[in-house]
Coordinates of C-alpha atoms in Angstrom, one line a residue:
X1 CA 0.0 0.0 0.0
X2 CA 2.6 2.5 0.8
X3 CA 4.3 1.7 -2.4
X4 CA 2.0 2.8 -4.5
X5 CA 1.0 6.1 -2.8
X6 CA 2.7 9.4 -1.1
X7 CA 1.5 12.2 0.2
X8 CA 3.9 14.7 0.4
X9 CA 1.0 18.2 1.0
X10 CA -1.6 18.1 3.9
X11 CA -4.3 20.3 5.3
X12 CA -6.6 18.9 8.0
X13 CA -7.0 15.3 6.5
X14 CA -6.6 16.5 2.7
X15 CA -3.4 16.0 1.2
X16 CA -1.8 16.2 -2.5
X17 CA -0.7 12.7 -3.4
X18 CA 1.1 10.5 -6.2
X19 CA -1.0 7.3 -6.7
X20 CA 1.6 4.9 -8.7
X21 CA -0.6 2.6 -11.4
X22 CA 2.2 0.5 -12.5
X23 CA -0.2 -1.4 -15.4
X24 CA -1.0 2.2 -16.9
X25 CA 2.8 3.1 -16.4
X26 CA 1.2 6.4 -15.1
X27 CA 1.4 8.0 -11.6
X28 CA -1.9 9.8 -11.2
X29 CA -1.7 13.5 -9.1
X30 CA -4.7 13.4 -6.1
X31 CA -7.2 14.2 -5.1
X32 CA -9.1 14.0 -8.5
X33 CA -11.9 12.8 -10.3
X34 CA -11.9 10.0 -12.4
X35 CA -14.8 10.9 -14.6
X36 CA -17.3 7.8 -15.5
X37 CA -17.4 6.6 -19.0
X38 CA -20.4 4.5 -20.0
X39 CA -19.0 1.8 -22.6
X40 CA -21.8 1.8 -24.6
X41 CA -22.9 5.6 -24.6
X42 CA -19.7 7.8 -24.5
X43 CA -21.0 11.6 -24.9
X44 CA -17.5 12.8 -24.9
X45 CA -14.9 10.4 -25.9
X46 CA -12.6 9.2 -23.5
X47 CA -9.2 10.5 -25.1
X48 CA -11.1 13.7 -25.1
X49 CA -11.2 13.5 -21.4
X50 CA -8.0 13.5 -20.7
X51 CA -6.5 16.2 -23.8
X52 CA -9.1 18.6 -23.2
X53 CA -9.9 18.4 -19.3
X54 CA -6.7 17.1 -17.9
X55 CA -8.4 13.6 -17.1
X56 CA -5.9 11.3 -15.4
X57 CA -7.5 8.3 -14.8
X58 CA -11.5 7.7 -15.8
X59 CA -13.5 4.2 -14.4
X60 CA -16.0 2.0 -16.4
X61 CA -18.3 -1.0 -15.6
X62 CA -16.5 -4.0 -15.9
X63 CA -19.6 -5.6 -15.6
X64 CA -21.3 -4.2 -18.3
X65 CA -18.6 -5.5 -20.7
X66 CA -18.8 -8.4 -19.2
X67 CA -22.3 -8.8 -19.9
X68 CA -22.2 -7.0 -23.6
X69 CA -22.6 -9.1 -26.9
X70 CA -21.0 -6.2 -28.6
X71 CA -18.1 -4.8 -26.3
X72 CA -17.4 -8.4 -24.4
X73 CA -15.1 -9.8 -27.1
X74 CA -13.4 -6.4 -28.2
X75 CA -12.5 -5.8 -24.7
X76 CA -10.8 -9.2 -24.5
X77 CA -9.1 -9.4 -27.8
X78 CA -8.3 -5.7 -27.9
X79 CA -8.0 -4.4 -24.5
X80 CA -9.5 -1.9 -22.2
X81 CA -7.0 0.8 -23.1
X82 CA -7.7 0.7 -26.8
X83 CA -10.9 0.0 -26.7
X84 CA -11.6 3.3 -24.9
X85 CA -8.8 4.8 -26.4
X86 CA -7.8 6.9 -23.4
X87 CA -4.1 7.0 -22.5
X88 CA -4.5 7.2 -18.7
X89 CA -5.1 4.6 -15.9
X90 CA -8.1 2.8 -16.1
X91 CA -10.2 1.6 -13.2
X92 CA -12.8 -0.6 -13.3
X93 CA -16.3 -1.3 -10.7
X94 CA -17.1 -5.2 -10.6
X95 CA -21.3 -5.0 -10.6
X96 CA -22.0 -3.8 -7.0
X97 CA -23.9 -0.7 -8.1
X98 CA -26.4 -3.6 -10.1
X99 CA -26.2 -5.7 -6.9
X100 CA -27.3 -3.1 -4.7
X101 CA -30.1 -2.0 -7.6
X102 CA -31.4 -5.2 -8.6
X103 CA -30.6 -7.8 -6.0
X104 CA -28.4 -9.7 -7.9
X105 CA -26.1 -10.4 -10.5
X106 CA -25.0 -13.3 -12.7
X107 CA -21.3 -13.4 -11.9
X108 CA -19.4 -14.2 -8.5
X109 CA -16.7 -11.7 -7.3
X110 CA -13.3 -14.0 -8.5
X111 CA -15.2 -14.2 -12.2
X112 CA -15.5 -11.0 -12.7
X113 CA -11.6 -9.9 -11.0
X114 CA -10.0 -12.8 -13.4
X115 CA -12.4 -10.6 -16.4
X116 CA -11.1 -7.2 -15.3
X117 CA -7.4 -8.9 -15.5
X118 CA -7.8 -10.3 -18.6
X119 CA -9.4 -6.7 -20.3
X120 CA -6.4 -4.6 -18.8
X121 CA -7.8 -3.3 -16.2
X122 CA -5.6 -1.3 -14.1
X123 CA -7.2 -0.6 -10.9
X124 CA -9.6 -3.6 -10.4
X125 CA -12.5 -3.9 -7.9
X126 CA -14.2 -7.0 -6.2
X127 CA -17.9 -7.6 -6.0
X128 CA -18.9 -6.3 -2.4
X129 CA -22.2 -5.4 -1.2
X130 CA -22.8 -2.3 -0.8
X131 CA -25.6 -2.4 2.4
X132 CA -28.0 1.0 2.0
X133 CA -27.8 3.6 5.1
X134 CA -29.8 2.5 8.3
X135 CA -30.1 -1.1 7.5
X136 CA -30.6 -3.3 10.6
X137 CA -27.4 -4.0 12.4
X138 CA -27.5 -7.5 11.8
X139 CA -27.9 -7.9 8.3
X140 CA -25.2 -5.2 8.2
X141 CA -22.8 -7.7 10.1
X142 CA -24.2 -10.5 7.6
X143 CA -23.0 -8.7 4.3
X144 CA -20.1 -6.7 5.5
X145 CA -18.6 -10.6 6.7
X146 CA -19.2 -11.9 3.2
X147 CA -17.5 -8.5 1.3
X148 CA -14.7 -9.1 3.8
X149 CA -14.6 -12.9 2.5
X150 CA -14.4 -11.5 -0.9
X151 CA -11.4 -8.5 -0.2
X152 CA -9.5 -12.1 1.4
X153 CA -10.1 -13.8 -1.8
X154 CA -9.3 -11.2 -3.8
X155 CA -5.5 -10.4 -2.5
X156 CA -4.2 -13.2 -5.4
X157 CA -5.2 -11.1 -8.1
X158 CA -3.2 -8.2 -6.8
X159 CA -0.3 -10.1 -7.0
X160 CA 1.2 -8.7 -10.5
X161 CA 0.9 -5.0 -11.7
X162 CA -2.8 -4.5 -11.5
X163 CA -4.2 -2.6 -8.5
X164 CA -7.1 -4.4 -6.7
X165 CA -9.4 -2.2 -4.4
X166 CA -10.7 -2.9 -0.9
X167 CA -14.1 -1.5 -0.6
X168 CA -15.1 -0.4 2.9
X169 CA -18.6 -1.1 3.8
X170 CA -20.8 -0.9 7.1
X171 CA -23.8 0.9 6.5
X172 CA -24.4 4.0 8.9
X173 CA -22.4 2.6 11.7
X174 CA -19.2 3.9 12.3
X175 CA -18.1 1.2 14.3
X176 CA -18.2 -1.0 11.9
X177 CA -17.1 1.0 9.5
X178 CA -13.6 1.4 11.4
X179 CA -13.3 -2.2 11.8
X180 CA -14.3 -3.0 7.8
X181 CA -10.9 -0.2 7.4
X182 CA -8.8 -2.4 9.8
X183 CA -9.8 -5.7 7.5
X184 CA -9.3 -3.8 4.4
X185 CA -6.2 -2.4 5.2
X186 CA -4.7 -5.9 7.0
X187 CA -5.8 -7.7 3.1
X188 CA -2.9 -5.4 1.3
X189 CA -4.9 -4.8 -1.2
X190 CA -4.1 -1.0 -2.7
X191 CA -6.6 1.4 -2.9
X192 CA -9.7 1.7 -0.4
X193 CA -13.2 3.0 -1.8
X194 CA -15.8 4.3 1.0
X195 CA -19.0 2.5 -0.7
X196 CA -22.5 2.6 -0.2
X197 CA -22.7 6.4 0.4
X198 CA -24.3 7.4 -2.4
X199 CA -27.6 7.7 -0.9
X200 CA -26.5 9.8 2.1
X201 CA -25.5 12.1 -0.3
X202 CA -29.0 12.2 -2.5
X203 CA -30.4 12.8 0.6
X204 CA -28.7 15.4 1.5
X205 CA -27.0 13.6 4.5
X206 CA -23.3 15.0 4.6
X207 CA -23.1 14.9 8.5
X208 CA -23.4 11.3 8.7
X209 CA -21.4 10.8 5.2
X210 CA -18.4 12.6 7.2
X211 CA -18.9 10.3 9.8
X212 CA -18.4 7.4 7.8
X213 CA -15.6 8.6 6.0
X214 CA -14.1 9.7 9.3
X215 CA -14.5 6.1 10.9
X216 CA -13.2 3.8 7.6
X217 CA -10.1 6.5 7.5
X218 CA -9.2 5.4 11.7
X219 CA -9.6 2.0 10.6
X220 CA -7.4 2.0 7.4
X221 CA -5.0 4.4 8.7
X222 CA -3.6 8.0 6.8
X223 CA -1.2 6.9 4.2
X224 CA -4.2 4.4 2.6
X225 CA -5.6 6.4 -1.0
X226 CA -9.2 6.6 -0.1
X227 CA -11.7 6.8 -2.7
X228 CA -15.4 8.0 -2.5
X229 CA -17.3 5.9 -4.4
X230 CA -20.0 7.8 -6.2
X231 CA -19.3 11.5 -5.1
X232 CA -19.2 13.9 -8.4
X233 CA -20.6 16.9 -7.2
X234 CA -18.0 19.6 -7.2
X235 CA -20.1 21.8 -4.1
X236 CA -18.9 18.4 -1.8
X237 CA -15.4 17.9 -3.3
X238 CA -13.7 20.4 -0.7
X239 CA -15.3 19.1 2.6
X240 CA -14.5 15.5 1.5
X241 CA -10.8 16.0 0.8
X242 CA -10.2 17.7 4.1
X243 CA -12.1 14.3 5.5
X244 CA -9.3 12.5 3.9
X245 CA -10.7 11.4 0.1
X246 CA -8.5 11.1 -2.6
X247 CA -10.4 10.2 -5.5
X248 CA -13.5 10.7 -6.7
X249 CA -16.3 9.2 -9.3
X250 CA -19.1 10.1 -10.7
X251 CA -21.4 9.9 -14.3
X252 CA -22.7 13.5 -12.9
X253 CA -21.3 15.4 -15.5
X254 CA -23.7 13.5 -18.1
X255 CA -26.5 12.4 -16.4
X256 CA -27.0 15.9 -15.1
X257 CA -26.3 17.4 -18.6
X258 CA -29.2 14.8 -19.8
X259 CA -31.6 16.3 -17.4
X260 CA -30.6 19.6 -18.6
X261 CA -29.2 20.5 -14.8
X262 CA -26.1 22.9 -14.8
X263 CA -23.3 22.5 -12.2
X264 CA -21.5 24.9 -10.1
X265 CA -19.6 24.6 -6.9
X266 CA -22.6 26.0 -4.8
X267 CA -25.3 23.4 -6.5
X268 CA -27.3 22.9 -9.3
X269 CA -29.3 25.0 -11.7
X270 CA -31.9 23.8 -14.2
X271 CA -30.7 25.5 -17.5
X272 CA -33.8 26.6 -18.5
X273 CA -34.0 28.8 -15.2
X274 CA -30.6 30.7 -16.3
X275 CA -30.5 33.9 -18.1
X276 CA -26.8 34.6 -17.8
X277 CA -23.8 31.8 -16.9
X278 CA -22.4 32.3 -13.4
X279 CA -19.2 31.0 -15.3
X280 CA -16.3 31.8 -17.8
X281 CA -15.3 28.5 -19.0
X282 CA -14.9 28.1 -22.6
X283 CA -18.9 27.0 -22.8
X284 CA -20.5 29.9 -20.4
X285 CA -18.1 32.3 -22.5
X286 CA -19.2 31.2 -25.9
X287 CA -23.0 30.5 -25.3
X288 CA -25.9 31.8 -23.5
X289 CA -28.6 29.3 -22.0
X290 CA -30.9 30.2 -24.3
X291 CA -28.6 29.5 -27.2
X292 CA -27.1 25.9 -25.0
X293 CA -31.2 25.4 -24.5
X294 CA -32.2 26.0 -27.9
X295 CA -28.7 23.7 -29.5
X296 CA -28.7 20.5 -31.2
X297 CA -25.7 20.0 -28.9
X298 CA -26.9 20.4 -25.2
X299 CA -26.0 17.6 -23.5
X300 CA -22.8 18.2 -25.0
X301 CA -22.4 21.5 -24.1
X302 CA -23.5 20.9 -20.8
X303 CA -21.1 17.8 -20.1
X304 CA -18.5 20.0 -21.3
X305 CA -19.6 22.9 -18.7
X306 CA -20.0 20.4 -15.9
X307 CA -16.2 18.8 -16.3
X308 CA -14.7 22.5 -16.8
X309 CA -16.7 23.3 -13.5
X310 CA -15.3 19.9 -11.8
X311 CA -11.6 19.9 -12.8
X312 CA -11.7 23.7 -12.0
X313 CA -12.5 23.1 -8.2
X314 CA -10.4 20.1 -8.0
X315 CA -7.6 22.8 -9.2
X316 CA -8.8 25.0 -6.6
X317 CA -8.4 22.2 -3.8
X318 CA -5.0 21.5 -4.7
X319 CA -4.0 25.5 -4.4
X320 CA -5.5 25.5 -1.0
X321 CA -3.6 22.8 -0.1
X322 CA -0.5 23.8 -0.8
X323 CA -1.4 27.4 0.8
X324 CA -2.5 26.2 3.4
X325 CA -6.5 27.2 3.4
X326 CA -8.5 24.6 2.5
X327 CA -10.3 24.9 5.6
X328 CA -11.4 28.3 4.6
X329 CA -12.8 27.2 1.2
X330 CA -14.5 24.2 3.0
X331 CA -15.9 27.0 4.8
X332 CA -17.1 29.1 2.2
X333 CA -18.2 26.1 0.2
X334 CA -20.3 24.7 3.1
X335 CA -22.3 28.7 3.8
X336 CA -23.3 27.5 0.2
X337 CA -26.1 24.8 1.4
X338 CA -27.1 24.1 4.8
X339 CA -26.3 20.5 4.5
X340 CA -23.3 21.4 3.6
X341 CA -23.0 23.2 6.8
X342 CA -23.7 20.1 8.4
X343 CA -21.3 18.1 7.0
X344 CA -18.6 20.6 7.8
X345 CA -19.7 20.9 11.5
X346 CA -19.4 17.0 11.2
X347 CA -15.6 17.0 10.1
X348 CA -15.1 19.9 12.9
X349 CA -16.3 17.1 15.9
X350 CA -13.4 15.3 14.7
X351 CA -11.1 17.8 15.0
X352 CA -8.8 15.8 17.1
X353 CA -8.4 13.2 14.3
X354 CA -8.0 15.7 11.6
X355 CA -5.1 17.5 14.0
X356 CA -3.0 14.6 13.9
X357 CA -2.0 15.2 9.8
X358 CA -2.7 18.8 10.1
X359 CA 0.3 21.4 9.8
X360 CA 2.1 22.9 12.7
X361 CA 2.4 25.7 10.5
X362 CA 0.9 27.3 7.2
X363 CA -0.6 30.8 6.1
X364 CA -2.7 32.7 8.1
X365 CA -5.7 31.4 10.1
X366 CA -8.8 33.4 8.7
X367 CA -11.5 33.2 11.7
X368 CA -14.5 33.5 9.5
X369 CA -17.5 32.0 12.1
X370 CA -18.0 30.0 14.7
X371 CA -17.0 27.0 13.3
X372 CA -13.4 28.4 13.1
X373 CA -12.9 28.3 17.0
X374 CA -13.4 24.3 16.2
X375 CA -10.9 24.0 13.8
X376 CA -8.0 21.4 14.7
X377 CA -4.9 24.8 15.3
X378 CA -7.2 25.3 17.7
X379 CA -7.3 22.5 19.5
X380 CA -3.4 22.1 19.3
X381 CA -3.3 25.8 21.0
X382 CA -4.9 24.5 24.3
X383 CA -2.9 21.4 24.5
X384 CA 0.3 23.4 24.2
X385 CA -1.1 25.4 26.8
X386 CA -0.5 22.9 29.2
X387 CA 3.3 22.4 28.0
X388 CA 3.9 26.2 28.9
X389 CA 6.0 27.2 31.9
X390 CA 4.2 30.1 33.9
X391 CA 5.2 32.0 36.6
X392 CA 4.0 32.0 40.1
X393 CA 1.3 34.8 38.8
X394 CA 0.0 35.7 35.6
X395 CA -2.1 38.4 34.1
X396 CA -4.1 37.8 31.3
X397 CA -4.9 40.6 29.6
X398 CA -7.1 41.1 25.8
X399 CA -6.2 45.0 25.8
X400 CA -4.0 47.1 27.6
X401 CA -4.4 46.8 31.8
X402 CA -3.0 49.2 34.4
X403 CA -2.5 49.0 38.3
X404 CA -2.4 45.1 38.3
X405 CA 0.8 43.1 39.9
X406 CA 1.9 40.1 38.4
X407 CA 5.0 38.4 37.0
X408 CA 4.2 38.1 33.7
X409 CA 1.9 39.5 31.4
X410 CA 0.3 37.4 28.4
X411 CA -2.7 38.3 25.5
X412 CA -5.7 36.8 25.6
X413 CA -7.0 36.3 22.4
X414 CA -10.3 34.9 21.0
X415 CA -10.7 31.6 20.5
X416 CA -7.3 30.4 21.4
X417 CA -6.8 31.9 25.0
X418 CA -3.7 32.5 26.7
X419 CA -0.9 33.6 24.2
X420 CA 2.5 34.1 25.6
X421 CA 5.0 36.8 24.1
X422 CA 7.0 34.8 22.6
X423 CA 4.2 33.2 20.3
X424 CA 2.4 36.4 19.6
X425 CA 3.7 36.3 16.1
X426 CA 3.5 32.5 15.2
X427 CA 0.7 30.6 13.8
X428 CA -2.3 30.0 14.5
X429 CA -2.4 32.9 17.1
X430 CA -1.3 35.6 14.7
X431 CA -5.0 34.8 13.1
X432 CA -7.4 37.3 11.2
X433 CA -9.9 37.9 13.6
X434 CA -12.6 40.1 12.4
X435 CA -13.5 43.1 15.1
X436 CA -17.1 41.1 15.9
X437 CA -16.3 37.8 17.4
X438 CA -19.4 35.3 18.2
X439 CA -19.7 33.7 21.8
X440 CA -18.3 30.8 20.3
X441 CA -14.7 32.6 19.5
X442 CA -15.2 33.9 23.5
X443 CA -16.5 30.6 24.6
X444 CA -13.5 28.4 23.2
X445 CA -10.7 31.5 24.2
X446 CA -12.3 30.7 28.3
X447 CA -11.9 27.1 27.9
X448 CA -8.1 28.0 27.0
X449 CA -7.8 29.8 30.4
X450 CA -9.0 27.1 32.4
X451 CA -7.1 24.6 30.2
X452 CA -3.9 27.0 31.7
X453 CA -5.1 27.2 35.4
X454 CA -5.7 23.5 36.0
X455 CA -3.1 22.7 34.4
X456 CA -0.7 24.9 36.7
X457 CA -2.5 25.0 40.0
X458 CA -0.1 26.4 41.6
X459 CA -0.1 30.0 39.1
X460 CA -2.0 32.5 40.1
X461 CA -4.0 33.5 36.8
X462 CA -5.9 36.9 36.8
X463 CA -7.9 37.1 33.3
X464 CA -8.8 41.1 32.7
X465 CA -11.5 40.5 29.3
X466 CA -14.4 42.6 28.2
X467 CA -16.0 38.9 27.2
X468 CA -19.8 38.8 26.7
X469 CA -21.1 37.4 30.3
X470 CA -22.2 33.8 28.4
X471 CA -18.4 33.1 27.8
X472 CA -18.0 34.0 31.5
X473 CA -19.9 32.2 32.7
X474 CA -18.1 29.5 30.8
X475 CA -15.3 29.7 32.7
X476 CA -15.1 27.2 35.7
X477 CA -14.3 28.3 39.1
X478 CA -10.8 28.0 40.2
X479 CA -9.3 29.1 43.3
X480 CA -6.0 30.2 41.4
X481 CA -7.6 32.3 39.0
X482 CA -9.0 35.5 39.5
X483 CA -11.7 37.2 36.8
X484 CA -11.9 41.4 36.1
X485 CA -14.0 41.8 33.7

């Protein structure tokens, strides 16, 4: 597993990574979306893909050649690669989605790996079943054993240059979930879809799709490539990278274009809604809607749109990575779509997790809501807070204070707390804070404090902080410390 993948940029859980696919002879840059083709119905041609949008690596339904009269016998005598004609890596899904649609399917998981093999597939995928949210715990258990029999069995064909990927089930329950990234992980198998979250995110469910994700990544560990089976929507891409995701898939592009829907990163718009393009890709800057509308060539047009749209934000990503803000543009994404919002406040609860990959250091920390004074640099603030040597008294000051005896004199400074002279400049503390902070900013700066005085009992801690009286009153009572407000 670590052969074949490094991550060498990280923010939160995100990170910009080399995925080696040594049957391609390509290494593939992530995070990115491996747009789906649809063998039989190919509204922009795969080599297309990758010369006009940058396409890396694309995935296709092994299954559906497998059970084609026309493509069946090309794909074996030609190969996968020709027969698509795209120059990238390949990777290929076994039949689950079918499974979970129509019950069943008419080939068992090593038929259709030993297929995918002999097509040319270059990242391969097992059949697992992929059990719908909120199932019952026990059938859960049932099928998550039987996909785990079926990652076991399928470690031999992993053996020469084609990838094989572990597919981490478990429903809503992210117990299980960790544990199905533990198996998947101890198989060596190479790269580790998050399945059977497609539905969470048609309803709208990103809190609990975060949760999931959050729970297979403990189980499989950081330096696994994750990959989000299903997710295509470029409003999610942000909040699921800094969850951890590397790759993503999705026929979005053209089934939306189909149904005459228009993307952007802050949803969807029905074309026939739109009077001007909120866009300046080559589509929106050549067209109007009426003209895409009125065109022979609408679904093209709108495919087109819809990649430009979804390889521009996967750029975007990237940047913040390597600036160091993809928090912030998780942010601004999620004030998009209040499910969105959820699903950020979701990867926030974890911020403990995310803090263990997250950057000691990187640009400046923009404090743009509440949500910010959750945000792992926070978190590492008040544990370093307890590392700090203090005198025997302290004052604590968020402005200038007069007539008050003490040793020492630290900031205070929403939401971090106590900030010692010597870190005044350094990151996170040196954070853009605008001039009206919400209780929460207040509320997480008190919790610092106390985090300080209990940690050194023996200091005697006088905060002096025009704080509103609710983050006051958030501020347990200590005998060594002593409140002015």
């Amino acid at each position: 597993m670590n052969d074949i993948f490094e991550a060498h940029d990280w923010d939160a859980a995100g990170r910009i990574g080399r995925l080696s696919v040594p049957r391609a002879g390509v290494t593939v840059e992530t995070p990115t979306i491996m747009p789906v083709v649809n063998p039989h119905i190919q509204t922009i041609p795969p080599r297309e893909l990758a010369e006009r949008f940058g396409a890396q690596i694309l995935i296709t339904n092994s299954y559906i050649l497998h059970g084609s009269d026309d493509l069946r016998e090309d794909a074996l005598e030609k190969g996968l690669h020709d027969l698509l004609d795209f120059p990238g890596a390949i990777m290929t899904d076994s039949g689950s989605f079918q499974l979970s649609e129509y019950g069943e399917i008419d080939v068992t998981s090593a038929e259709i790996l030993d297929f995918q093999r002999e097509i040319g597939s270059d990242i391969a995928t097992p059949v697992d079943i992929p059990t719908a949210p909120d199932t019952e715990r026990e059938a859960v258990e049932i099928e998550l054993g039987t996909t785990q029999e079926r990652l076991d069995a399928a470690a031999e064909f992993s053996s020469g240059k084609m990838l094989v990927s572990a597919p981490v089930q478990g429903s809503t329950y992210t117990d299980l979930r960790e544990s199905a990234g533990e198996h998947a992980a101890e198989t060596g198998l190479d790269v580790f879809p998050v399945g059977a979250v497609v539905p969470l995110m048609n309803d709208y469910r990103y809190g609990e799709m975060i949760d999931v994700v959050m729970a297979a990544k403990r189980g499989l560990g950081p330096a696994a490539p994750v990959h989000l089976f299903g997710a295509g929507h470029p409003m999610m891409f942000a909040l699921a990278v800094a969850a951890g995701c590397d790759l993503f898939d999705s026929a979005a592009y053209a089934i939306y274009a189909r149904d005459g829907r228009y993307l952007t990163v802050r949803g969807t718009e029905h074309l026939e809604e739109l009077e001007y393009f909120p866009c300046s890709c080559p589509v929106c800057a050549e067209h109007t809607p009426a003209g895409v509308e009125a065109s022979d060539e609408r679904e093209r047009l709108l495919s087109e749109h819809n990649l430009y749209v979804t390889f521009a934000e996967i750029r975007r990503i990237k940047a913040a990575i390597r600036e160091g803000n993809l928090l912030e543009l998780v942010e601004t994404r999620a004030r998009g779509h209040p499910a969105m919002l959820d699903g950020y406040r979701a990867l926030l609860a974890h911020s403990e997790q995310l803090e263990r990959t997250d950057p000691a250091s990187k640009s400046t920390f923009f404090y743009l809501s509440g949500e910010s004074a959750r945000r792992p640099e926070v978190l590492r603030h008040h544990r370093r807070l307890e590392r700090l040597s203090v005198p025997d008294s302290l004052l604590l000051a968020d402005g200038s204070v007069d007539g008050i005896e003490a040793d020492e004199v630290w900031t205070v400074r929403p939401p971090f707390g106590p900030v010692p002279p010597e870190l005044s400049e350094t990151y996170p503390v040196n954070a853009e804070l605008p001039d009206r902070l919400d209780g929460e900013a207040y509320a997480l700066a008190a919790r610092g404090v106390a985090r300080l005085a209990e940690a050194n009992p023996d200091c005697e801690v006088t905060l002096v902080a025009g704080w509103p009286e609710v983050a006051l009153a958030a501020l347990p009572e200590h005998t060594n410390c002593i409140l002015i407000s």
